[in-house]
Coordinates of C-alpha atoms in Angstrom, one line a residue:
X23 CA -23.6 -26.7 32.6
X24 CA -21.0 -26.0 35.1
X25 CA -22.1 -28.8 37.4
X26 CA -24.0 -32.4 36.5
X27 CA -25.4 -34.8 38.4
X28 CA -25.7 -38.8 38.4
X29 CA -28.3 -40.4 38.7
X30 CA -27.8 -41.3 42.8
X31 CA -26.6 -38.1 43.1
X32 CA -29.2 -36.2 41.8
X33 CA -31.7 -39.0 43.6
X34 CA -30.2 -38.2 47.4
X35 CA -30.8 -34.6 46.4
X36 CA -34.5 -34.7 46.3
X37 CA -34.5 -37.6 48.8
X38 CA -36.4 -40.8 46.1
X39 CA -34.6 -43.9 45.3
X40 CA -32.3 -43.7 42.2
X41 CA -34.7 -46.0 40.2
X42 CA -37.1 -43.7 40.5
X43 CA -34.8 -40.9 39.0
X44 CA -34.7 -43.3 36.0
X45 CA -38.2 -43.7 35.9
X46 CA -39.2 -40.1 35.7
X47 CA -36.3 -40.3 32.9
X48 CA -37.4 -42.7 30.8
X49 CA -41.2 -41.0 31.2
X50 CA -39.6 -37.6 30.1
X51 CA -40.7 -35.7 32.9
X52 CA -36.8 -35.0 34.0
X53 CA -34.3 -33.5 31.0
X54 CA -31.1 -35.2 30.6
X55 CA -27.4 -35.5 28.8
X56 CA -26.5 -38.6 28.2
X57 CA -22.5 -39.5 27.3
X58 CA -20.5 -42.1 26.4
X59 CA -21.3 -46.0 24.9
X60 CA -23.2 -46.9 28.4
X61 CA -25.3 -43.6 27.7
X62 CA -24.7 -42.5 31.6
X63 CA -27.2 -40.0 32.2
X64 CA -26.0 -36.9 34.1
X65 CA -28.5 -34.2 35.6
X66 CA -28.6 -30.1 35.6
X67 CA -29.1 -29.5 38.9
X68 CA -31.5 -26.7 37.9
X69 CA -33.3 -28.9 36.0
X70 CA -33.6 -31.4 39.1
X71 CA -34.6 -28.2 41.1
X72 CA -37.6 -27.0 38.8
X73 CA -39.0 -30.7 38.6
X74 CA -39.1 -31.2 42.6
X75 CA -40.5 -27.6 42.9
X76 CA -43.3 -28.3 40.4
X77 CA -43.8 -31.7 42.3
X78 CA -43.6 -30.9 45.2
X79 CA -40.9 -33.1 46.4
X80 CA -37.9 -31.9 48.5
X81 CA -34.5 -30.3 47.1
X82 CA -32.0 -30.2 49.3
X83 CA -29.6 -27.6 48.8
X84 CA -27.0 -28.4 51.7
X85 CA -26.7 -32.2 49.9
X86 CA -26.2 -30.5 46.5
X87 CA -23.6 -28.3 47.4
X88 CA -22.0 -31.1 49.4
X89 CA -21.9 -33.3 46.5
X90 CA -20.5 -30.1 43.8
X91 CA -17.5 -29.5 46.5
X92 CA -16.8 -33.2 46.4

């Protein structure tokens, strides 16, 4: 993965609240790595980008790439 995304990151992407992120998390709907003690979870982007194209939610790509030149 060249590129990960946190969980608000990867939640103003596809435009939900960052509990929500979790939620489809915890369901196992969204992959993730999780690092460290606290078990931070960091997205694939193209993982993020499959799930909101299967349902139907919006991916914004101008957001990503802001947040990947950051």
């Amino acid at each position: 993965m060249a590129h990960t995304l946190s969980a608000p990151q990867a939640a103003e992407v596809v435009g939900v609240d960052r509990v929500t992120i979790f939620r489809w998390v915890d369901d196992g709907l969204l992959p993730v790595e999780r690092y460290g003690l606290r078990r931070i979870i960091m997205i694939d982007p193209d993982d993020l980008r499959k799930f909101a194209r299967a349902h139907n939610y919006p991916f914004d790509e101008r957001i990503l790439d802001k947040i990947i030149q950051q």
